[in-house]
Amino acid sequence: MIAWAGALAVVVGGVGVGRVLTQPGRDRLRALGEWRRCLEQLEGEVVWRRRPVGEALKLAAGAHPELRRVAERLAQALARPGTDLREAAVAALTQDPRLSAEEARLLSAFLGQVGTVPSGQQAALWDGLRQEWRDLERRVKETETADGRLVQTLCTLAGCAVAIWML
Amino acid sequence: MEPWQYLPPALREAVTGLPAAVVEAIEEVRLRVGRPPVVYGAFGHRTLALPPMTAAELQALALGMAEHSWYAREDSLRQGFLTLPGGHRVGIAATAVVEAGRVVTVRDISGLNLRRSRALRGTAEPLVARWGLHVPCSVLVAAPPRGGKTTLIRDLARIWSDGGAVTVVVDERGELAGTVDGCPQFDLGAHTDVLDGWPKAEGILAAIRALGPEVVVVDELGEEQEARAVALAKRAGVAVVASLHLGHPQELEWSPGLARLWRRGLFDVLVRLDPTRGPDRIASVERFRRPGGAP
């Protein structure tokens, strides 16, 4: 009986280890989704309401608690005279460790550019970002799903193997 | 908040490091590419001991003053200025970007003129005390640039509003109220509503339709459609207080639309300001008289 219980614990442990190992991938996907929703809100504020970037970021900070730290830090930096928006964006985006270097680079390049583009070209600019972000999210999802399944399966199988060996 | 708070630290310290009497009297800070910054005021001008400004510095400064959002400030950029919180105006010398014969934005900024906005309480008191403008009526205030027009009409709005007149300030350029996040930064009186950022003609009509004012206040009339909106306000029984750039008395005749405004009796009183006269700048107050009739 004790052997069976131990074997079960080992299998559950294997599944748990798999979950832990694949957690960063899930976090990254969640962060990308959260950023997408945040960007959609920013797009509305900038393109349709013509709200300045700083104000739009403050509103986004209120609506997206997970990104509040980044958005508030960026909005505060923008309120200081002589701030370079792109540099401020790079510094602020380091506050979200879930983003990869590529994603942070894409966002900071976009934020550095958005304020200088005339209103008539804003919709096209945001369309481009939306498309790029969707592609990025899809790629990450495919990779993370495949890798995650593999790792999860391996961990579960390892747990089962150890359990069989124990029995 | 003074306009130099929006300057980078070295420049800001150079301005605020001037003797206190000079800082208090500063009216403008002018930044030109290839030249050191200069401050202007009642004392004349003073060149700051700083290196010449570069085009990149001016561009970055202007972008910062536009809250890193050119798209949000296009309407004022088209007219060559930005308004800072507190009603301070930044004039922009730059190359126009023209599409289909219309200025859409500017590029290659070569100069910035930060103009300080100050509320001088009591500047309109002489109009009430000495000239008897106790009851709201239509007033046209004419003066050359930097003549104190905005300050005077803002104070007149405050006096009449505190006296109970429902007043609407149509603040196209953000200088009359200096609105920040929806809150006027100047005291415009107890019964005043502000239409911030509205084009003057549309703002006057919107005020009449929606806010039921006794007095509408607008800065710097100039366009024919604005004159038409003033005429509509007059017909609706609303007093209009407006200002007008006027370097010379004859200029009223040179500007046909505005001369018509005055001759048609759309304003009851014409106030001319003379900036060389010191604190009380009121040079003359003329009441409209219908030809051959009583005032």
Short mmCIF file of C-alpha atoms in Angstrom, two decimals:
data_model
loop_
_atom_site.label_atom_id
_atom_site.label_comp_id
_atom_site.label_asym_id
_atom_site.label_seq_id
_atom_site.Cartn_x
_atom_site.Cartn_y
_atom_site.Cartn_z
CA MET A 1 0.00 0.00 0.00
CA ILE A 2 2.79 2.37 0.97
CA ALA A 3 4.65 1.50 -2.21
CA TRP A 4 1.57 2.35 -4.30
CA ALA A 5 1.12 5.63 -2.46
CA GLY A 6 4.79 6.49 -2.97
CA ALA A 7 4.56 5.62 -6.67
CA LEU A 8 1.49 7.85 -7.03
CA ALA A 9 3.32 10.68 -5.27
CA VAL A 10 6.25 10.30 -7.65
CA VAL A 11 3.93 10.46 -10.71
CA VAL A 12 2.17 13.55 -9.30
CA GLY A 13 5.60 15.04 -8.56
CA GLY A 14 6.65 14.44 -12.16
CA VAL A 15 3.54 16.22 -13.42
CA GLY A 16 4.22 19.07 -10.95
CA VAL A 17 7.82 19.43 -12.09
CA GLY A 18 6.58 19.59 -15.67
CA ARG A 19 4.12 22.35 -14.71
CA VAL A 20 6.88 24.30 -12.97
CA LEU A 21 9.27 23.97 -15.89
CA THR A 22 6.66 25.14 -18.42
CA GLN A 23 5.37 28.00 -16.24
CA PRO A 24 7.69 30.70 -17.77
CA GLY A 25 6.28 29.90 -21.21
CA ARG A 26 2.72 30.28 -19.98
CA ASP A 27 3.66 33.53 -18.22
CA ARG A 28 5.17 34.86 -21.41
CA LEU A 29 2.05 34.03 -23.39
CA ARG A 30 -0.12 35.69 -20.75
CA ALA A 31 2.13 38.77 -20.83
CA LEU A 32 1.86 38.98 -24.61
CA GLY A 33 -1.92 38.77 -24.39
CA GLU A 34 -2.01 41.43 -21.68
CA TRP A 35 0.23 43.70 -23.78
CA ARG A 36 -1.97 43.14 -26.82
CA ARG A 37 -5.03 44.28 -24.90
CA CYS A 38 -3.10 47.22 -23.51
CA LEU A 39 -1.94 48.22 -27.00
CA GLU A 40 -5.52 47.97 -28.27
CA GLN A 41 -6.58 50.42 -25.56
CA LEU A 42 -3.64 52.72 -26.33
CA GLU A 43 -4.56 52.63 -30.01
CA GLY A 44 -8.08 53.82 -29.22
CA GLU A 45 -6.81 56.62 -27.01
CA VAL A 46 -4.16 57.78 -29.49
CA VAL A 47 -5.80 57.26 -32.87
CA TRP A 48 -9.41 58.13 -32.07
CA ARG A 49 -9.25 60.38 -29.03
CA ARG A 50 -5.87 61.93 -29.90
CA ARG A 51 -4.79 61.68 -26.31
CA PRO A 52 -1.09 62.37 -25.66
CA VAL A 53 1.05 59.27 -25.08
CA GLY A 54 1.60 60.02 -21.38
CA GLU A 55 -2.10 60.42 -20.63
CA ALA A 56 -2.95 57.30 -22.66
CA LEU A 57 -0.37 55.32 -20.67
CA LYS A 58 -1.83 56.49 -17.37
CA LEU A 59 -5.27 55.27 -18.44
CA ALA A 60 -3.80 51.97 -19.60
CA ALA A 61 -2.02 51.61 -16.25
CA GLY A 62 -5.38 51.82 -14.53
CA ALA A 63 -7.01 49.26 -16.78
CA HIS A 64 -4.17 46.70 -16.85
CA PRO A 65 -2.90 46.05 -13.32
CA GLU A 66 -0.18 43.64 -14.49
CA LEU A 67 1.39 46.37 -16.63
CA ARG A 68 0.81 49.22 -14.18
CA ARG A 69 4.44 49.41 -13.06
CA VAL A 70 5.76 49.72 -16.62
CA ALA A 71 3.09 52.15 -17.84
CA GLU A 72 3.33 54.40 -14.79
CA ARG A 73 7.11 54.49 -14.92
CA LEU A 74 6.98 55.45 -18.59
CA ALA A 75 4.32 58.10 -18.00
CA GLN A 76 6.41 59.59 -15.17
CA ALA A 77 9.53 59.66 -17.35
CA LEU A 78 7.61 61.48 -20.08
CA ALA A 79 6.57 64.20 -17.67
CA ARG A 80 10.25 65.09 -17.08
CA PRO A 81 11.71 67.70 -19.48
CA GLY A 82 14.31 66.39 -21.89
CA THR A 83 13.19 62.75 -21.79
CA ASP A 84 13.84 60.62 -24.87
CA LEU A 85 10.73 58.50 -25.32
CA ARG A 86 12.56 55.55 -26.81
CA GLU A 87 15.18 55.46 -24.05
CA ALA A 88 12.48 55.85 -21.43
CA ALA A 89 10.54 52.97 -23.01
CA VAL A 90 13.62 50.71 -22.99
CA ALA A 91 14.20 51.49 -19.30
CA ALA A 92 10.54 51.00 -18.37
CA LEU A 93 10.10 47.74 -20.28
CA THR A 94 12.87 46.10 -18.25
CA GLN A 95 10.30 46.22 -15.40
CA ASP A 96 8.39 43.43 -17.12
CA PRO A 97 10.74 40.38 -16.98
CA ARG A 98 8.18 38.27 -18.87
CA LEU A 99 9.00 40.05 -22.12
CA SER A 100 11.84 38.78 -24.27
CA ALA A 101 14.49 41.16 -25.67
CA GLU A 102 12.78 40.98 -29.08
CA GLU A 103 9.40 41.97 -27.70
CA ALA A 104 10.88 44.79 -25.60
CA ARG A 105 12.78 46.05 -28.66
CA LEU A 106 9.63 46.00 -30.80
CA LEU A 107 7.63 47.89 -28.19
CA SER A 108 10.30 50.50 -27.42
CA ALA A 109 10.91 51.17 -31.13
CA PHE A 110 7.19 51.63 -31.62
CA LEU A 111 6.72 53.88 -28.60
CA GLY A 112 9.73 55.95 -29.67
CA GLN A 113 8.10 56.54 -33.04
CA VAL A 114 4.41 56.93 -32.24
CA GLY A 115 4.58 60.52 -30.98
CA THR A 116 6.24 61.88 -34.10
CA VAL A 117 3.86 60.38 -36.66
CA PRO A 118 1.08 62.69 -37.93
CA SER A 119 -2.49 61.76 -37.03
CA GLY A 120 -3.31 60.82 -40.62
CA GLN A 121 -0.69 58.06 -40.53
CA GLN A 122 -1.37 56.81 -37.02
CA ALA A 123 -3.97 54.19 -38.04
CA ALA A 124 -1.52 52.58 -40.48
CA LEU A 125 1.24 52.61 -37.87
CA TRP A 126 -0.96 50.85 -35.31
CA ASP A 127 -2.21 48.39 -37.93
CA GLY A 128 1.41 47.44 -38.56
CA LEU A 129 2.12 46.96 -34.87
CA ARG A 130 -1.06 44.93 -34.36
CA GLN A 131 -0.11 42.62 -37.24
CA GLU A 132 3.45 42.25 -35.99
CA TRP A 133 2.29 41.57 -32.43
CA ARG A 134 -0.23 38.98 -33.60
CA ASP A 135 2.47 37.18 -35.61
CA LEU A 136 4.80 37.32 -32.63
CA GLU A 137 2.12 35.95 -30.31
CA ARG A 138 1.30 33.16 -32.75
CA ARG A 139 4.96 32.16 -33.10
CA VAL A 140 5.50 32.19 -29.36
CA LYS A 141 2.32 30.19 -28.80
CA GLU A 142 3.35 27.54 -31.31
CA THR A 143 6.83 27.24 -29.83
CA GLU A 144 5.74 27.34 -26.21
CA THR A 145 2.90 24.88 -26.82
CA ALA A 146 5.14 22.37 -28.57
CA ASP A 147 8.01 22.74 -26.08
CA GLY A 148 5.64 22.83 -23.16
CA ARG A 149 3.91 19.61 -24.22
CA LEU A 150 7.25 17.89 -24.72
CA VAL A 151 8.61 18.93 -21.35
CA GLN A 152 5.34 18.12 -19.60
CA THR A 153 5.17 14.68 -21.24
CA LEU A 154 8.81 13.91 -20.47
CA CYS A 155 8.40 14.87 -16.83
CA THR A 156 5.21 12.83 -16.50
CA LEU A 157 6.85 9.81 -18.19
CA ALA A 158 9.92 10.16 -15.99
CA GLY A 159 7.63 10.14 -12.95
CA CYS A 160 5.85 7.03 -14.27
CA ALA A 161 9.19 5.30 -14.97
CA VAL A 162 10.41 5.95 -11.46
CA ALA A 163 7.06 4.77 -10.06
CA ILE A 164 7.26 1.50 -12.07
CA TRP A 165 10.82 0.99 -10.95
CA MET A 166 9.72 1.54 -7.32
CA LEU A 167 6.94 -1.02 -7.65
CA MET B 1 4.11 76.64 -13.06
CA GLU B 2 6.46 78.90 -15.00
CA PRO B 3 7.19 78.01 -18.63
CA TRP B 4 10.91 77.49 -18.00
CA GLN B 5 10.06 74.47 -15.87
CA TYR B 6 9.65 72.73 -19.22
CA LEU B 7 13.25 73.49 -20.23
CA PRO B 8 16.10 71.01 -19.69
CA PRO B 9 17.99 71.49 -16.39
CA ALA B 10 20.98 73.56 -17.66
CA LEU B 11 18.77 76.02 -19.51
CA ARG B 12 16.26 76.21 -16.69
CA GLU B 13 19.02 76.95 -14.16
CA ALA B 14 20.45 79.65 -16.42
CA VAL B 15 17.05 81.37 -16.50
CA THR B 16 16.19 80.99 -12.83
CA GLY B 17 19.78 81.93 -11.88
CA LEU B 18 19.27 85.48 -13.13
CA PRO B 19 18.65 88.19 -10.51
CA ALA B 20 15.22 87.82 -8.92
CA ALA B 21 13.95 91.14 -10.30
CA VAL B 22 14.88 90.04 -13.84
CA VAL B 23 13.29 86.61 -13.45
CA GLU B 24 10.10 88.24 -12.18
CA ALA B 25 10.02 90.56 -15.20
CA ILE B 26 10.74 87.93 -17.86
CA GLU B 27 8.04 87.82 -20.53
CA GLU B 28 9.68 85.57 -23.10
CA VAL B 29 12.53 83.10 -23.51
CA ARG B 30 13.63 82.79 -27.11
CA LEU B 31 15.68 79.86 -28.39
CA ARG B 32 17.14 80.05 -31.88
CA VAL B 33 19.25 77.52 -33.70
CA GLY B 34 22.94 78.51 -33.74
CA ARG B 35 22.36 81.24 -31.13
CA PRO B 36 22.48 81.27 -27.36
CA PRO B 37 19.13 81.63 -25.55
CA VAL B 38 17.84 85.16 -24.91
CA VAL B 39 15.30 86.34 -22.33
CA TYR B 40 13.06 89.34 -22.97
CA GLY B 41 11.01 91.46 -20.65
CA ALA B 42 10.42 94.95 -19.31
CA PHE B 43 14.20 95.19 -18.81
CA GLY B 44 14.88 94.75 -22.55
CA HIS B 45 16.75 91.55 -23.30
CA ARG B 46 19.57 89.48 -21.87
CA THR B 47 21.59 86.83 -23.65
CA LEU B 48 22.25 83.80 -21.47
CA ALA B 49 25.82 82.56 -21.11
CA LEU B 50 25.14 79.19 -22.71
CA PRO B 51 26.37 77.49 -25.89
CA PRO B 52 24.33 78.07 -29.06
CA MET B 53 21.25 75.89 -29.42
CA THR B 54 21.37 73.03 -31.92
CA ALA B 55 18.55 71.97 -34.22
CA ALA B 56 18.39 68.58 -32.48
CA GLU B 57 18.00 70.26 -29.08
CA LEU B 58 15.17 72.44 -30.35
CA GLN B 59 13.45 69.46 -31.94
CA ALA B 60 13.70 67.41 -28.73
CA LEU B 61 12.50 70.36 -26.66
CA ALA B 62 9.50 70.99 -28.87
CA LEU B 63 8.59 67.31 -28.90
CA GLY B 64 8.79 67.22 -25.11
CA MET B 65 6.59 70.33 -24.86
CA ALA B 66 4.10 68.61 -27.16
CA GLU B 67 4.04 65.73 -24.62
CA HIS B 68 5.84 63.52 -27.17
CA SER B 69 2.63 63.56 -29.20
CA TRP B 70 2.70 65.68 -32.35
CA TYR B 71 -0.54 64.04 -33.50
CA ALA B 72 -2.35 65.45 -30.46
CA ARG B 73 -1.15 69.00 -31.14
CA GLU B 74 -1.51 69.21 -34.89
CA ASP B 75 -4.19 71.89 -34.85
CA SER B 76 -2.02 74.32 -32.93
CA LEU B 77 1.20 73.27 -34.72
CA ARG B 78 -0.49 74.23 -37.98
CA GLN B 79 -0.88 77.70 -36.55
CA GLY B 80 2.73 77.76 -35.35
CA PHE B 81 2.41 77.37 -31.62
CA LEU B 82 1.97 75.00 -28.71
CA THR B 83 0.27 75.77 -25.42
CA LEU B 84 1.82 74.55 -22.19
CA PRO B 85 -0.12 73.76 -19.02
CA GLY B 86 -0.76 77.06 -17.29
CA GLY B 87 -1.61 78.87 -20.51
CA HIS B 88 1.98 79.63 -21.54
CA ARG B 89 2.40 79.79 -25.29
CA VAL B 90 5.36 78.42 -27.26
CA GLY B 91 5.73 80.03 -30.68
CA ILE B 92 7.46 77.79 -33.22
CA ALA B 93 9.64 78.93 -36.10
CA ALA B 94 9.88 75.99 -38.46
CA THR B 95 9.43 74.76 -42.01
CA ALA B 96 5.83 74.13 -42.95
CA VAL B 97 4.81 70.72 -44.30
CA VAL B 98 2.11 71.51 -46.86
CA GLU B 99 -0.34 69.02 -48.37
CA ALA B 100 -2.94 70.13 -50.91
CA GLY B 101 -2.18 73.75 -50.16
CA ARG B 102 -2.76 73.31 -46.44
CA VAL B 103 -0.18 73.28 -43.64
CA VAL B 104 -0.46 69.86 -42.02
CA THR B 105 2.46 70.06 -39.60
CA VAL B 106 5.93 71.55 -39.21
CA ARG B 107 9.48 70.21 -39.40
CA ASP B 108 13.07 71.51 -39.03
CA ILE B 109 12.39 73.70 -36.02
CA SER B 110 14.72 76.71 -36.00
CA GLY B 111 13.30 78.71 -33.13
CA LEU B 112 11.09 78.48 -30.04
CA ASN B 113 9.58 81.40 -28.18
CA LEU B 114 8.32 80.55 -24.70
CA ARG B 115 5.89 83.24 -23.72
CA ARG B 116 4.94 83.50 -20.08
CA SER B 117 1.28 83.76 -19.21
CA ARG B 118 0.37 85.56 -16.01
CA ALA B 119 -2.92 86.37 -14.38
CA LEU B 120 -2.74 89.97 -13.25
CA ARG B 121 -5.77 90.35 -11.03
CA GLY B 122 -7.35 93.77 -11.21
CA THR B 123 -6.22 94.85 -14.67
CA ALA B 124 -9.86 95.21 -15.74
CA GLU B 125 -10.93 97.05 -12.56
CA PRO B 126 -10.47 100.50 -14.22
CA LEU B 127 -12.97 99.46 -16.92
CA VAL B 128 -15.55 98.88 -14.22
CA ALA B 129 -14.61 101.66 -11.82
CA ARG B 130 -13.63 104.42 -14.21
CA TRP B 131 -15.53 103.55 -17.38
CA GLY B 132 -18.67 102.17 -15.82
CA LEU B 133 -18.73 98.69 -17.33
CA HIS B 134 -20.58 97.25 -14.35
CA VAL B 135 -23.06 95.31 -16.45
CA PRO B 136 -21.94 92.81 -19.11
CA CYS B 137 -21.85 94.28 -22.60
CA SER B 138 -19.94 93.42 -25.77
CA VAL B 139 -16.35 94.60 -25.52
CA LEU B 140 -13.64 94.50 -28.15
CA VAL B 141 -10.13 94.87 -26.73
CA ALA B 142 -7.52 95.92 -29.30
CA ALA B 143 -3.78 96.07 -28.78
CA PRO B 144 -0.50 95.14 -30.44
CA PRO B 145 1.11 91.77 -29.61
CA ARG B 146 2.22 91.57 -25.94
CA GLY B 147 -0.14 94.44 -25.21
CA GLY B 148 -2.04 92.71 -22.39
CA LYS B 149 -5.24 91.81 -24.27
CA THR B 150 -5.58 88.29 -22.94
CA THR B 151 -4.87 89.38 -19.37
CA LEU B 152 -7.51 92.11 -19.58
CA ILE B 153 -10.32 90.00 -21.03
CA ARG B 154 -9.56 87.18 -18.58
CA ASP B 155 -9.86 89.62 -15.69
CA LEU B 156 -13.04 91.18 -17.11
CA ALA B 157 -14.53 87.69 -17.40
CA ARG B 158 -13.65 87.04 -13.75
CA ILE B 159 -15.19 90.31 -12.54
CA TRP B 160 -18.47 89.86 -14.42
CA SER B 161 -18.65 86.17 -13.57
CA ASP B 162 -18.10 86.83 -9.86
CA GLY B 163 -20.81 89.45 -10.20
CA GLY B 164 -23.25 86.71 -11.20
CA ALA B 165 -23.12 86.72 -15.01
CA VAL B 166 -23.07 83.22 -16.52
CA THR B 167 -19.90 83.30 -18.60
CA VAL B 168 -18.44 80.89 -21.14
CA VAL B 169 -14.78 81.17 -22.11
CA VAL B 170 -14.06 79.72 -25.56
CA ASP B 171 -10.38 78.94 -25.17
CA GLU B 172 -9.13 77.74 -28.55
CA ARG B 173 -5.45 78.15 -27.72
CA GLY B 174 -5.61 77.31 -24.03
CA GLU B 175 -4.28 80.71 -23.01
CA LEU B 176 -7.34 82.20 -21.33
CA ALA B 177 -7.97 79.39 -18.89
CA GLY B 178 -4.71 77.41 -19.12
CA THR B 179 -6.72 74.22 -18.60
CA VAL B 180 -4.81 71.17 -17.35
CA ASP B 181 -6.68 67.84 -17.15
CA GLY B 182 -9.96 69.72 -17.42
CA CYS B 183 -9.19 72.20 -14.61
CA PRO B 184 -8.68 75.90 -15.47
CA GLN B 185 -5.44 77.19 -13.97
CA PHE B 186 -6.63 80.80 -13.83
CA ASP B 187 -9.43 82.26 -11.75
CA LEU B 188 -12.18 82.97 -14.26
CA GLY B 189 -14.93 83.61 -11.75
CA ALA B 190 -17.63 81.68 -9.97
CA HIS B 191 -20.06 81.36 -12.88
CA THR B 192 -17.68 80.49 -15.73
CA ASP B 193 -17.55 77.42 -17.94
CA VAL B 194 -14.61 76.78 -20.22
CA LEU B 195 -14.75 75.31 -23.72
CA ASP B 196 -11.13 74.24 -23.98
CA GLY B 197 -9.58 73.73 -27.40
CA TRP B 198 -12.74 74.62 -29.35
CA PRO B 199 -12.29 76.64 -32.53
CA LYS B 200 -13.65 80.10 -31.73
CA ALA B 201 -16.55 80.19 -34.19
CA GLU B 202 -17.78 76.68 -33.32
CA GLY B 203 -17.19 77.31 -29.63
CA ILE B 204 -19.32 80.47 -29.61
CA LEU B 205 -22.18 78.64 -31.30
CA ALA B 206 -21.85 75.60 -29.03
CA ALA B 207 -21.87 77.86 -25.97
CA ILE B 208 -25.06 79.59 -27.10
CA ARG B 209 -26.75 76.28 -27.94
CA ALA B 210 -25.74 74.33 -24.87
CA LEU B 211 -24.60 76.50 -21.99
CA GLY B 212 -26.95 79.48 -21.95
CA PRO B 213 -24.34 82.18 -21.35
CA GLU B 214 -24.84 85.87 -20.72
CA VAL B 215 -21.25 86.53 -21.73
CA VAL B 216 -18.95 84.67 -24.13
CA VAL B 217 -15.22 85.42 -23.98
CA VAL B 218 -12.87 84.69 -26.90
CA ASP B 219 -9.27 85.61 -27.59
CA GLU B 220 -7.89 87.04 -30.82
CA LEU B 221 -10.69 87.33 -33.34
CA GLY B 222 -9.48 87.34 -36.91
CA GLU B 223 -11.45 85.13 -39.26
CA GLU B 224 -14.62 86.08 -41.10
CA GLN B 225 -16.48 83.05 -39.73
CA GLU B 226 -15.61 84.18 -36.21
CA ALA B 227 -17.14 87.58 -37.00
CA ARG B 228 -20.29 85.77 -38.17
CA ALA B 229 -20.41 83.79 -34.91
CA VAL B 230 -20.11 87.05 -32.94
CA ALA B 231 -23.02 88.49 -34.95
CA LEU B 232 -25.10 85.38 -34.14
CA ALA B 233 -24.25 85.75 -30.45
CA LYS B 234 -25.29 89.38 -30.54
CA ARG B 235 -28.60 88.42 -32.15
CA ALA B 236 -29.08 85.81 -29.41
CA GLY B 237 -28.63 88.53 -26.79
CA VAL B 238 -25.26 87.27 -25.60
CA ALA B 239 -22.52 89.77 -24.83
CA VAL B 240 -19.17 88.94 -26.41
CA VAL B 241 -15.82 89.96 -24.98
CA ALA B 242 -13.10 89.54 -27.56
CA SER B 243 -9.56 90.65 -28.23
CA LEU B 244 -7.98 91.68 -31.49
CA HIS B 245 -4.43 92.30 -32.71
CA LEU B 246 -4.25 95.95 -33.64
CA GLY B 247 -0.94 97.73 -34.00
CA HIS B 248 -2.36 101.03 -35.17
CA PRO B 249 -5.85 102.58 -34.84
CA GLN B 250 -6.22 102.61 -38.63
CA GLU B 251 -5.75 98.85 -38.76
CA LEU B 252 -9.38 98.41 -37.79
CA GLU B 253 -10.27 99.92 -41.16
CA TRP B 254 -7.65 97.83 -42.94
CA SER B 255 -9.30 94.63 -41.76
CA PRO B 256 -12.66 94.74 -43.54
CA GLY B 257 -14.33 91.94 -41.58
CA LEU B 258 -13.42 93.40 -38.24
CA ALA B 259 -14.19 96.98 -39.26
CA ARG B 260 -17.62 95.71 -40.24
CA LEU B 261 -18.00 94.14 -36.80
CA TRP B 262 -17.41 97.51 -35.17
CA ARG B 263 -19.46 99.58 -37.65
CA ARG B 264 -22.40 97.20 -37.41
CA GLY B 265 -22.45 97.79 -33.70
CA LEU B 266 -21.73 94.20 -32.72
CA PHE B 267 -19.57 95.55 -29.92
CA ASP B 268 -20.70 98.21 -27.50
CA VAL B 269 -17.26 99.24 -26.36
CA LEU B 270 -13.84 99.35 -28.01
CA VAL B 271 -10.92 99.35 -25.58
CA ARG B 272 -7.49 100.19 -26.94
CA LEU B 273 -4.43 99.18 -24.95
CA ASP B 274 -1.01 100.78 -25.05
CA PRO B 275 1.73 98.51 -23.65
CA THR B 276 4.03 101.49 -23.09
CA ARG B 277 1.70 102.95 -20.47
CA GLY B 278 2.79 100.74 -17.56
CA PRO B 279 0.44 98.66 -15.39
CA ASP B 280 -2.76 100.48 -16.43
CA ARG B 281 -2.49 99.97 -20.16
CA ILE B 282 -5.91 101.27 -21.10
CA ALA B 283 -5.26 104.01 -23.65
CA SER B 284 -8.83 104.76 -24.68
CA VAL B 285 -12.37 103.47 -24.26
CA GLU B 286 -14.74 104.23 -27.11
CA ARG B 287 -18.48 103.55 -26.99
CA PHE B 288 -20.28 102.60 -30.16
CA ARG B 289 -22.64 105.30 -31.42
CA ARG B 290 -25.05 104.62 -34.21
CA PRO B 291 -24.65 107.19 -36.99
CA GLY B 292 -26.80 110.19 -36.06
CA GLY B 293 -28.23 108.39 -33.06
CA ALA B 294 -27.79 107.87 -29.38
CA PRO B 295 -25.20 105.42 -28.09
#
